[in-house]
Amino acid sequence: MSKPCRIASVLFMACVLGTVALAREDAATQVQPLVPFASTEGLERLARTTAKHDFGPLANQFEAQATIAFCGPTTAAIVLNTLRPSTIETPRDRSRLRPEDERYLPKSLELTVPRHTQESVIATGKKTRAQVFGEPSTVNGKLVRDGGYQLRQLDELLKAHSLATRLVIVDAQTAEADIRRDLIDNLNRPGDVVIVNYLRTAVGQAGGGHISPLAAYDAATDSVLILDVNPSHHPWVWMPVATLIRGMRTRDVTENRGYILVQTR
């Protein structure tokens, strides 16, 4: 083979190998598919895993968010009703009743049931209902519109309801091994729950920042079950832990997203 031919051959092989390497790199960075909970595979994962202590209690108290701004309050209500069953201190939310609803009923009849709702939990936190819906507020000395809840604001809300929490902001320094251990350990124990905050577009979904509780972990696929509180648009899914971490390691208004480990005091 002549020298020019040898040079051409080397350049061709370098181009091919470079293309293959780039293809492998692209494949590695692609978001893995999410598996719907209601699918055959999704139900099989729940059946085989042992890390599902939170599934029954959370599913029993589950409700869908009423507005696009309520993923945080809805998650808080589900968690409160799960960890603190109805007591004499549990509120009775009358905000969903109309004046005419009681017109034909005995005056002594109480229509409401003692239960935390996505409307009632807001009143205990620092963030007002108007601010949740976009009323400008001061954040780090600046007046901004900060609709919904950032993770730290949700953590403050949970603490205001006398729950014990550990907030973890997933930034560049947060080790993936530590995150995975926290999530799996929590899902392997009864009596506590984990709430995650992630960016939908970073995990392969349409939308912005979102908050929901986790209910189970499947070791065979290294995935967690997200009880999405917006199920009409995003049904419950099994999400690879690596994908969830990618979604949490994203910037919100003032800092990155992350997760909250929650238990009673």
PDB file of C-alpha atoms in Angstrom:
ATOM      1  CA  MET A   1       0.000   0.000   0.000  1.00  0.00           C
ATOM      2  CA  SER A   2       1.394   3.396  -0.972  1.00  0.00           C
ATOM      3  CA  LYS A   3       2.084   6.050   1.657  1.00  0.00           C
ATOM      4  CA  PRO A   4      -0.853   8.276   0.565  1.00  0.00           C
ATOM      5  CA  CYS A   5      -3.179   5.280   0.757  1.00  0.00           C
ATOM      6  CA  ARG A   6      -1.914   4.401   4.219  1.00  0.00           C
ATOM      7  CA  ILE A   7      -2.518   7.972   5.402  1.00  0.00           C
ATOM      8  CA  ALA A   8      -6.016   7.968   3.940  1.00  0.00           C
ATOM      9  CA  SER A   9      -6.743   4.645   5.605  1.00  0.00           C
ATOM     10  CA  VAL A  10      -5.591   5.923   9.003  1.00  0.00           C
ATOM     11  CA  LEU A  11      -7.678   9.058   8.668  1.00  0.00           C
ATOM     12  CA  PHE A  12     -10.724   6.999   7.676  1.00  0.00           C
ATOM     13  CA  MET A  13     -10.370   4.678  10.682  1.00  0.00           C
ATOM     14  CA  ALA A  14      -9.913   7.651  13.027  1.00  0.00           C
ATOM     15  CA  CYS A  15     -13.097   9.181  11.657  1.00  0.00           C
ATOM     16  CA  VAL A  16     -15.022   5.918  12.120  1.00  0.00           C
ATOM     17  CA  LEU A  17     -13.740   5.367  15.652  1.00  0.00           C
ATOM     18  CA  GLY A  18     -14.491   8.970  16.548  1.00  0.00           C
ATOM     19  CA  THR A  19     -18.051   8.605  15.265  1.00  0.00           C
ATOM     20  CA  VAL A  20     -18.549   5.411  17.278  1.00  0.00           C
ATOM     21  CA  ALA A  21     -17.193   7.088  20.419  1.00  0.00           C
ATOM     22  CA  LEU A  22     -19.526  10.049  19.982  1.00  0.00           C
ATOM     23  CA  ALA A  23     -22.468   7.716  19.439  1.00  0.00           C
ATOM     24  CA  ARG A  24     -21.645   5.873  22.654  1.00  0.00           C
ATOM     25  CA  GLU A  25     -21.308   9.160  24.537  1.00  0.00           C
ATOM     26  CA  ASP A  26     -24.668  10.374  23.200  1.00  0.00           C
ATOM     27  CA  ALA A  27     -26.314   7.101  24.186  1.00  0.00           C
ATOM     28  CA  ALA A  28     -24.876   7.369  27.691  1.00  0.00           C
ATOM     29  CA  THR A  29     -26.251  10.874  28.177  1.00  0.00           C
ATOM     30  CA  GLN A  30     -29.718  10.159  26.797  1.00  0.00           C
ATOM     31  CA  VAL A  31     -32.554  10.053  29.312  1.00  0.00           C
ATOM     32  CA  GLN A  32     -33.640   6.488  29.971  1.00  0.00           C
ATOM     33  CA  PRO A  33     -37.321   5.756  29.297  1.00  0.00           C
ATOM     34  CA  LEU A  34     -39.800   6.038  32.152  1.00  0.00           C
ATOM     35  CA  VAL A  35     -42.002   3.020  32.807  1.00  0.00           C
ATOM     36  CA  PRO A  36     -45.686   3.710  33.566  1.00  0.00           C
ATOM     37  CA  PHE A  37     -46.780   2.251  36.890  1.00  0.00           C
ATOM     38  CA  ALA A  38     -50.007   0.884  35.380  1.00  0.00           C
ATOM     39  CA  SER A  39     -48.128  -1.096  32.699  1.00  0.00           C
ATOM     40  CA  THR A  40     -47.413  -4.812  33.039  1.00  0.00           C
ATOM     41  CA  GLU A  41     -43.737  -4.065  33.700  1.00  0.00           C
ATOM     42  CA  GLY A  42     -44.623  -1.354  36.191  1.00  0.00           C
ATOM     43  CA  LEU A  43     -46.874  -3.636  38.223  1.00  0.00           C
ATOM     44  CA  GLU A  44     -44.281  -6.414  38.123  1.00  0.00           C
ATOM     45  CA  ARG A  45     -41.691  -4.073  39.620  1.00  0.00           C
ATOM     46  CA  LEU A  46     -43.958  -3.247  42.539  1.00  0.00           C
ATOM     47  CA  ALA A  47     -44.779  -6.929  43.062  1.00  0.00           C
ATOM     48  CA  ARG A  48     -41.151  -8.049  43.260  1.00  0.00           C
ATOM     49  CA  THR A  49     -39.573  -5.241  45.274  1.00  0.00           C
ATOM     50  CA  THR A  50     -39.347  -5.300  49.043  1.00  0.00           C
ATOM     51  CA  ALA A  51     -38.589  -1.558  49.307  1.00  0.00           C
ATOM     52  CA  LYS A  52     -42.232  -0.494  49.162  1.00  0.00           C
ATOM     53  CA  HIS A  53     -43.178   0.214  52.787  1.00  0.00           C
ATOM     54  CA  ASP A  54     -44.360   3.709  51.821  1.00  0.00           C
ATOM     55  CA  PHE A  55     -46.502   2.684  48.863  1.00  0.00           C
ATOM     56  CA  GLY A  56     -49.612   1.555  50.744  1.00  0.00           C
ATOM     57  CA  PRO A  57     -49.801   4.442  53.228  1.00  0.00           C
ATOM     58  CA  LEU A  58     -49.101   7.094  50.564  1.00  0.00           C
ATOM     59  CA  ALA A  59     -51.436   5.590  47.971  1.00  0.00           C
ATOM     60  CA  ASN A  60     -54.182   5.408  50.598  1.00  0.00           C
ATOM     61  CA  GLN A  61     -53.910   9.181  51.164  1.00  0.00           C
ATOM     62  CA  PHE A  62     -53.161  10.201  47.569  1.00  0.00           C
ATOM     63  CA  GLU A  63     -54.951  13.080  45.866  1.00  0.00           C
ATOM     64  CA  ALA A  64     -54.279  14.982  42.643  1.00  0.00           C
ATOM     65  CA  GLN A  65     -53.231  18.614  42.660  1.00  0.00           C
ATOM     66  CA  ALA A  66     -56.086  21.040  42.012  1.00  0.00           C
ATOM     67  CA  THR A  67     -53.998  23.725  40.258  1.00  0.00           C
ATOM     68  CA  ILE A  68     -50.682  23.835  38.418  1.00  0.00           C
ATOM     69  CA  ALA A  69     -49.179  25.733  41.388  1.00  0.00           C
ATOM     70  CA  PHE A  70     -50.178  23.147  43.998  1.00  0.00           C
ATOM     71  CA  CYS A  71     -47.751  20.235  43.527  1.00  0.00           C
ATOM     72  CA  GLY A  72     -45.978  21.287  46.747  1.00  0.00           C
ATOM     73  CA  PRO A  73     -49.058  21.785  48.959  1.00  0.00           C
ATOM     74  CA  THR A  74     -50.652  18.610  47.566  1.00  0.00           C
ATOM     75  CA  THR A  75     -47.550  16.596  48.379  1.00  0.00           C
ATOM     76  CA  ALA A  76     -47.464  18.147  51.859  1.00  0.00           C
ATOM     77  CA  ALA A  77     -51.118  17.225  52.461  1.00  0.00           C
ATOM     78  CA  ILE A  78     -50.545  13.620  51.356  1.00  0.00           C
ATOM     79  CA  VAL A  79     -47.490  13.311  53.596  1.00  0.00           C
ATOM     80  CA  LEU A  80     -49.226  14.876  56.601  1.00  0.00           C
ATOM     81  CA  ASN A  81     -52.265  12.594  56.253  1.00  0.00           C
ATOM     82  CA  THR A  82     -49.905   9.623  55.896  1.00  0.00           C
ATOM     83  CA  LEU A  83     -47.600  10.337  58.835  1.00  0.00           C
ATOM     84  CA  ARG A  84     -50.152  11.957  61.144  1.00  0.00           C
ATOM     85  CA  PRO A  85     -53.519  10.193  60.891  1.00  0.00           C
ATOM     86  CA  SER A  86     -56.628  12.128  61.843  1.00  0.00           C
ATOM     87  CA  THR A  87     -56.487  13.597  65.344  1.00  0.00           C
ATOM     88  CA  ILE A  88     -58.440  16.203  67.252  1.00  0.00           C
ATOM     89  CA  GLU A  89     -56.017  18.850  65.928  1.00  0.00           C
ATOM     90  CA  THR A  90     -56.502  17.887  62.271  1.00  0.00           C
ATOM     91  CA  PRO A  91     -58.184  20.786  60.446  1.00  0.00           C
ATOM     92  CA  ARG A  92     -61.612  20.725  58.819  1.00  0.00           C
ATOM     93  CA  ASP A  93     -61.288  22.530  55.512  1.00  0.00           C
ATOM     94  CA  ARG A  94     -64.534  24.242  54.534  1.00  0.00           C
ATOM     95  CA  SER A  95     -63.108  26.060  51.493  1.00  0.00           C
ATOM     96  CA  ARG A  96     -64.680  23.587  49.065  1.00  0.00           C
ATOM     97  CA  LEU A  97     -68.208  24.053  50.434  1.00  0.00           C
ATOM     98  CA  ARG A  98     -70.751  26.530  49.077  1.00  0.00           C
ATOM     99  CA  PRO A  99     -73.277  28.371  51.281  1.00  0.00           C
ATOM    100  CA  GLU A 100     -76.185  26.506  49.682  1.00  0.00           C
ATOM    101  CA  ASP A 101     -74.674  23.076  50.364  1.00  0.00           C
ATOM    102  CA  GLU A 102     -76.043  23.036  53.927  1.00  0.00           C
ATOM    103  CA  ARG A 103     -79.449  24.536  53.179  1.00  0.00           C
ATOM    104  CA  TYR A 104     -81.418  21.318  53.604  1.00  0.00           C
ATOM    105  CA  LEU A 105     -79.243  19.619  56.204  1.00  0.00           C
ATOM    106  CA  PRO A 106     -79.531  19.593  60.021  1.00  0.00           C
ATOM    107  CA  LYS A 107     -77.613  22.464  61.608  1.00  0.00           C
ATOM    108  CA  SER A 108     -75.746  20.016  63.825  1.00  0.00           C
ATOM    109  CA  LEU A 109     -74.378  18.020  60.864  1.00  0.00           C
ATOM    110  CA  GLU A 110     -70.715  18.674  60.050  1.00  0.00           C
ATOM    111  CA  LEU A 111     -70.100  17.991  56.340  1.00  0.00           C
ATOM    112  CA  THR A 112     -66.329  18.164  56.429  1.00  0.00           C
ATOM    113  CA  VAL A 113     -63.963  15.419  57.561  1.00  0.00           C
ATOM    114  CA  PRO A 114     -60.802  16.071  59.627  1.00  0.00           C
ATOM    115  CA  ARG A 115     -58.082  16.032  57.009  1.00  0.00           C
ATOM    116  CA  HIS A 116     -55.176  18.104  55.741  1.00  0.00           C
ATOM    117  CA  THR A 117     -55.881  19.436  52.257  1.00  0.00           C
ATOM    118  CA  GLN A 118     -53.766  21.160  49.654  1.00  0.00           C
ATOM    119  CA  GLU A 119     -55.659  24.355  50.490  1.00  0.00           C
ATOM    120  CA  SER A 120     -55.438  24.135  54.285  1.00  0.00           C
ATOM    121  CA  VAL A 121     -51.696  23.413  54.543  1.00  0.00           C
ATOM    122  CA  ILE A 122     -50.747  26.737  52.950  1.00  0.00           C
ATOM    123  CA  ALA A 123     -52.164  28.759  55.846  1.00  0.00           C
ATOM    124  CA  THR A 124     -49.559  27.353  58.266  1.00  0.00           C
ATOM    125  CA  GLY A 125     -46.522  28.204  56.146  1.00  0.00           C
ATOM    126  CA  LYS A 126     -44.679  31.471  55.552  1.00  0.00           C
ATOM    127  CA  LYS A 127     -45.628  31.730  51.902  1.00  0.00           C
ATOM    128  CA  THR A 128     -49.071  33.208  51.337  1.00  0.00           C
ATOM    129  CA  ARG A 129     -51.660  31.843  48.949  1.00  0.00           C
ATOM    130  CA  ALA A 130     -51.306  34.984  46.813  1.00  0.00           C
ATOM    131  CA  GLN A 131     -47.540  34.444  46.569  1.00  0.00           C
ATOM    132  CA  VAL A 132     -48.087  30.817  45.563  1.00  0.00           C
ATOM    133  CA  PHE A 133     -50.133  32.189  42.660  1.00  0.00           C
ATOM    134  CA  GLY A 134     -47.461  34.689  41.633  1.00  0.00           C
ATOM    135  CA  GLU A 135     -47.831  37.783  43.798  1.00  0.00           C
ATOM    136  CA  PRO A 136     -44.366  39.428  43.822  1.00  0.00           C
ATOM    137  CA  SER A 137     -42.357  38.788  46.981  1.00  0.00           C
ATOM    138  CA  THR A 138     -38.862  39.618  48.196  1.00  0.00           C
ATOM    139  CA  VAL A 139     -36.339  36.819  47.615  1.00  0.00           C
ATOM    140  CA  ASN A 140     -32.701  37.505  48.531  1.00  0.00           C
ATOM    141  CA  GLY A 141     -33.409  41.230  48.560  1.00  0.00           C
ATOM    142  CA  LYS A 142     -35.070  41.271  45.135  1.00  0.00           C
ATOM    143  CA  LEU A 143     -38.762  41.579  44.269  1.00  0.00           C
ATOM    144  CA  VAL A 144     -39.656  38.553  42.113  1.00  0.00           C
ATOM    145  CA  ARG A 145     -42.639  36.482  41.045  1.00  0.00           C
ATOM    146  CA  ASP A 146     -42.085  33.095  42.657  1.00  0.00           C
ATOM    147  CA  GLY A 147     -45.152  30.960  41.988  1.00  0.00           C
ATOM    148  CA  GLY A 148     -45.549  27.507  43.482  1.00  0.00           C
ATOM    149  CA  TYR A 149     -42.961  26.282  45.991  1.00  0.00           C
ATOM    150  CA  GLN A 150     -39.205  26.031  45.942  1.00  0.00           C
ATOM    151  CA  LEU A 151     -37.935  23.019  47.875  1.00  0.00           C
ATOM    152  CA  ARG A 152     -36.674  25.058  50.837  1.00  0.00           C
ATOM    153  CA  GLN A 153     -40.053  26.797  51.095  1.00  0.00           C
ATOM    154  CA  LEU A 154     -41.766  23.400  51.176  1.00  0.00           C
ATOM    155  CA  ASP A 155     -39.340  22.272  53.868  1.00  0.00           C
ATOM    156  CA  GLU A 156     -40.339  25.302  55.962  1.00  0.00           C
ATOM    157  CA  LEU A 157     -44.004  24.424  55.418  1.00  0.00           C
ATOM    158  CA  LEU A 158     -43.496  20.845  56.626  1.00  0.00           C
ATOM    159  CA  LYS A 159     -41.605  22.034  59.710  1.00  0.00           C
ATOM    160  CA  ALA A 160     -44.408  24.491  60.465  1.00  0.00           C
ATOM    161  CA  HIS A 161     -46.684  21.443  60.678  1.00  0.00           C
ATOM    162  CA  SER A 162     -44.363  19.893  63.294  1.00  0.00           C
ATOM    163  CA  LEU A 163     -42.745  17.323  61.020  1.00  0.00           C
ATOM    164  CA  ALA A 164     -39.047  16.489  61.297  1.00  0.00           C
ATOM    165  CA  THR A 165     -37.195  16.984  58.009  1.00  0.00           C
ATOM    166  CA  ARG A 166     -33.765  16.743  56.424  1.00  0.00           C
ATOM    167  CA  LEU A 167     -33.400  18.895  53.334  1.00  0.00           C
ATOM    168  CA  VAL A 168     -30.792  17.953  50.719  1.00  0.00           C
ATOM    169  CA  ILE A 169     -30.018  20.382  47.903  1.00  0.00           C
ATOM    170  CA  VAL A 170     -28.523  18.417  45.017  1.00  0.00           C
ATOM    171  CA  ASP A 171     -25.715  20.602  43.686  1.00  0.00           C
ATOM    172  CA  ALA A 172     -22.481  19.741  41.886  1.00  0.00           C
ATOM    173  CA  GLN A 173     -20.817  18.682  45.149  1.00  0.00           C
ATOM    174  CA  THR A 174     -23.554  16.249  46.209  1.00  0.00           C
ATOM    175  CA  ALA A 175     -22.326  12.700  45.591  1.00  0.00           C
ATOM    176  CA  GLU A 176     -24.636  10.448  43.611  1.00  0.00           C
ATOM    177  CA  ALA A 177     -23.840   7.548  45.961  1.00  0.00           C
ATOM    178  CA  ASP A 178     -25.047   9.572  48.962  1.00  0.00           C
ATOM    179  CA  ILE A 179     -28.272  10.535  47.193  1.00  0.00           C
ATOM    180  CA  ARG A 180     -28.979   6.960  46.151  1.00  0.00           C
ATOM    181  CA  ARG A 181     -28.315   5.691  49.681  1.00  0.00           C
ATOM    182  CA  ASP A 182     -30.670   8.266  51.223  1.00  0.00           C
ATOM    183  CA  LEU A 183     -33.503   7.406  48.839  1.00  0.00           C
ATOM    184  CA  ILE A 184     -33.134   3.636  49.111  1.00  0.00           C
ATOM    185  CA  ASP A 185     -32.722   3.626  52.900  1.00  0.00           C
ATOM    186  CA  ASN A 186     -35.860   5.729  53.294  1.00  0.00           C
ATOM    187  CA  LEU A 187     -37.919   3.507  50.984  1.00  0.00           C
ATOM    188  CA  ASN A 188     -36.714   0.416  52.843  1.00  0.00           C
ATOM    189  CA  ARG A 189     -38.120   1.755  56.139  1.00  0.00           C
ATOM    190  CA  PRO A 190     -41.714   2.250  57.258  1.00  0.00           C
ATOM    191  CA  GLY A 191     -42.771   5.409  59.076  1.00  0.00           C
ATOM    192  CA  ASP A 192     -40.933   8.022  57.022  1.00  0.00           C
ATOM    193  CA  VAL A 193     -41.209   9.332  53.475  1.00  0.00           C
ATOM    194  CA  VAL A 194     -39.126  11.113  50.852  1.00  0.00           C
ATOM    195  CA  ILE A 195     -40.248  14.026  48.686  1.00  0.00           C
ATOM    196  CA  VAL A 196     -38.394  14.883  45.476  1.00  0.00           C
ATOM    197  CA  ASN A 197     -38.175  18.116  43.501  1.00  0.00           C
ATOM    198  CA  TYR A 198     -36.961  17.859  39.896  1.00  0.00           C
ATOM    199  CA  LEU A 199     -37.148  19.561  36.496  1.00  0.00           C
ATOM    200  CA  ARG A 200     -39.457  17.651  34.159  1.00  0.00           C
ATOM    201  CA  THR A 201     -37.569  18.482  30.965  1.00  0.00           C
ATOM    202  CA  ALA A 202     -34.370  17.045  32.489  1.00  0.00           C
ATOM    203  CA  VAL A 203     -36.037  13.638  32.983  1.00  0.00           C
ATOM    204  CA  GLY A 204     -37.713  13.419  29.580  1.00  0.00           C
ATOM    205  CA  GLN A 205     -41.103  14.947  30.417  1.00  0.00           C
ATOM    206  CA  ALA A 206     -42.819  18.121  29.283  1.00  0.00           C
ATOM    207  CA  GLY A 207     -43.160  20.894  31.844  1.00  0.00           C
ATOM    208  CA  GLY A 208     -41.154  22.741  34.474  1.00  0.00           C
ATOM    209  CA  GLY A 209     -40.199  22.139  38.085  1.00  0.00           C
ATOM    210  CA  HIS A 210     -42.254  19.555  39.958  1.00  0.00           C
ATOM    211  CA  ILE A 211     -42.665  18.074  43.453  1.00  0.00           C
ATOM    212  CA  SER A 212     -44.041  14.628  44.366  1.00  0.00           C
ATOM    213  CA  PRO A 213     -43.438  11.793  46.873  1.00  0.00           C
ATOM    214  CA  LEU A 214     -41.580   8.544  46.178  1.00  0.00           C
ATOM    215  CA  ALA A 215     -43.253   5.238  47.041  1.00  0.00           C
ATOM    216  CA  ALA A 216     -40.902   2.335  46.185  1.00  0.00           C
ATOM    217  CA  TYR A 217     -37.490   1.283  44.884  1.00  0.00           C
ATOM    218  CA  ASP A 218     -36.784  -1.582  42.475  1.00  0.00           C
ATOM    219  CA  ALA A 219     -33.207  -2.833  42.780  1.00  0.00           C
ATOM    220  CA  ALA A 220     -33.303  -4.894  39.576  1.00  0.00           C
ATOM    221  CA  THR A 221     -33.774  -1.749  37.475  1.00  0.00           C
ATOM    222  CA  ASP A 222     -32.371   0.799  39.947  1.00  0.00           C
ATOM    223  CA  SER A 223     -35.572   2.814  39.628  1.00  0.00           C
ATOM    224  CA  VAL A 224     -37.963   4.583  41.992  1.00  0.00           C
ATOM    225  CA  LEU A 225     -41.743   4.876  41.818  1.00  0.00           C
ATOM    226  CA  ILE A 226     -42.915   8.502  41.675  1.00  0.00           C
ATOM    227  CA  LEU A 227     -46.500   9.085  42.793  1.00  0.00           C
ATOM    228  CA  ASP A 228     -46.903  12.090  40.511  1.00  0.00           C
ATOM    229  CA  VAL A 229     -49.501  14.452  41.974  1.00  0.00           C
ATOM    230  CA  ASN A 230     -50.477  15.576  38.466  1.00  0.00           C
ATOM    231  CA  PRO A 231     -51.635  12.134  37.240  1.00  0.00           C
ATOM    232  CA  SER A 232     -54.010  13.392  34.544  1.00  0.00           C
ATOM    233  CA  HIS A 233     -50.992  14.677  32.594  1.00  0.00           C
ATOM    234  CA  HIS A 234     -48.174  12.607  34.095  1.00  0.00           C
ATOM    235  CA  PRO A 235     -49.292   9.205  35.453  1.00  0.00           C
ATOM    236  CA  TRP A 236     -47.249   7.488  38.155  1.00  0.00           C
ATOM    237  CA  VAL A 237     -43.941   6.235  36.736  1.00  0.00           C
ATOM    238  CA  TRP A 238     -40.875   4.210  37.570  1.00  0.00           C
ATOM    239  CA  MET A 239     -37.887   6.497  36.991  1.00  0.00           C
ATOM    240  CA  PRO A 240     -34.222   5.409  36.968  1.00  0.00           C
ATOM    241  CA  VAL A 241     -32.437   6.859  39.983  1.00  0.00           C
ATOM    242  CA  ALA A 242     -29.732   8.332  37.722  1.00  0.00           C
ATOM    243  CA  THR A 243     -32.425  10.126  35.718  1.00  0.00           C
ATOM    244  CA  LEU A 244     -34.081  11.482  38.864  1.00  0.00           C
ATOM    245  CA  ILE A 245     -30.727  12.762  40.127  1.00  0.00           C
ATOM    246  CA  ARG A 246     -30.220  14.528  36.801  1.00  0.00           C
ATOM    247  CA  GLY A 247     -33.612  16.161  37.251  1.00  0.00           C
ATOM    248  CA  MET A 248     -32.810  17.241  40.812  1.00  0.00           C
ATOM    249  CA  ARG A 249     -29.386  18.608  39.901  1.00  0.00           C
ATOM    250  CA  THR A 250     -31.007  21.597  38.170  1.00  0.00           C
ATOM    251  CA  ARG A 251     -31.362  25.243  39.117  1.00  0.00           C
ATOM    252  CA  ASP A 252     -34.534  26.712  40.611  1.00  0.00           C
ATOM    253  CA  VAL A 253     -35.084  30.390  41.496  1.00  0.00           C
ATOM    254  CA  THR A 254     -32.321  30.718  44.096  1.00  0.00           C
ATOM    255  CA  GLU A 255     -30.624  27.305  44.324  1.00  0.00           C
ATOM    256  CA  ASN A 256     -30.735  23.772  42.982  1.00  0.00           C
ATOM    257  CA  ARG A 257     -33.574  21.323  43.494  1.00  0.00           C
ATOM    258  CA  GLY A 258     -33.243  18.175  45.609  1.00  0.00           C
ATOM    259  CA  TYR A 259     -35.186  16.104  48.130  1.00  0.00           C
ATOM    260  CA  ILE A 260     -36.602  16.119  51.663  1.00  0.00           C
ATOM    261  CA  LEU A 261     -36.569  13.183  54.072  1.00  0.00           C
ATOM    262  CA  VAL A 262     -39.622  13.481  56.341  1.00  0.00           C
ATOM    263  CA  GLN A 263     -40.756  11.819  59.568  1.00  0.00           C
ATOM    264  CA  THR A 264     -42.814  12.639  62.642  1.00  0.00           C
ATOM    265  CA  ARG A 265     -41.135  14.266  65.654  1.00  0.00           C
TER     266      ARG A 265
END
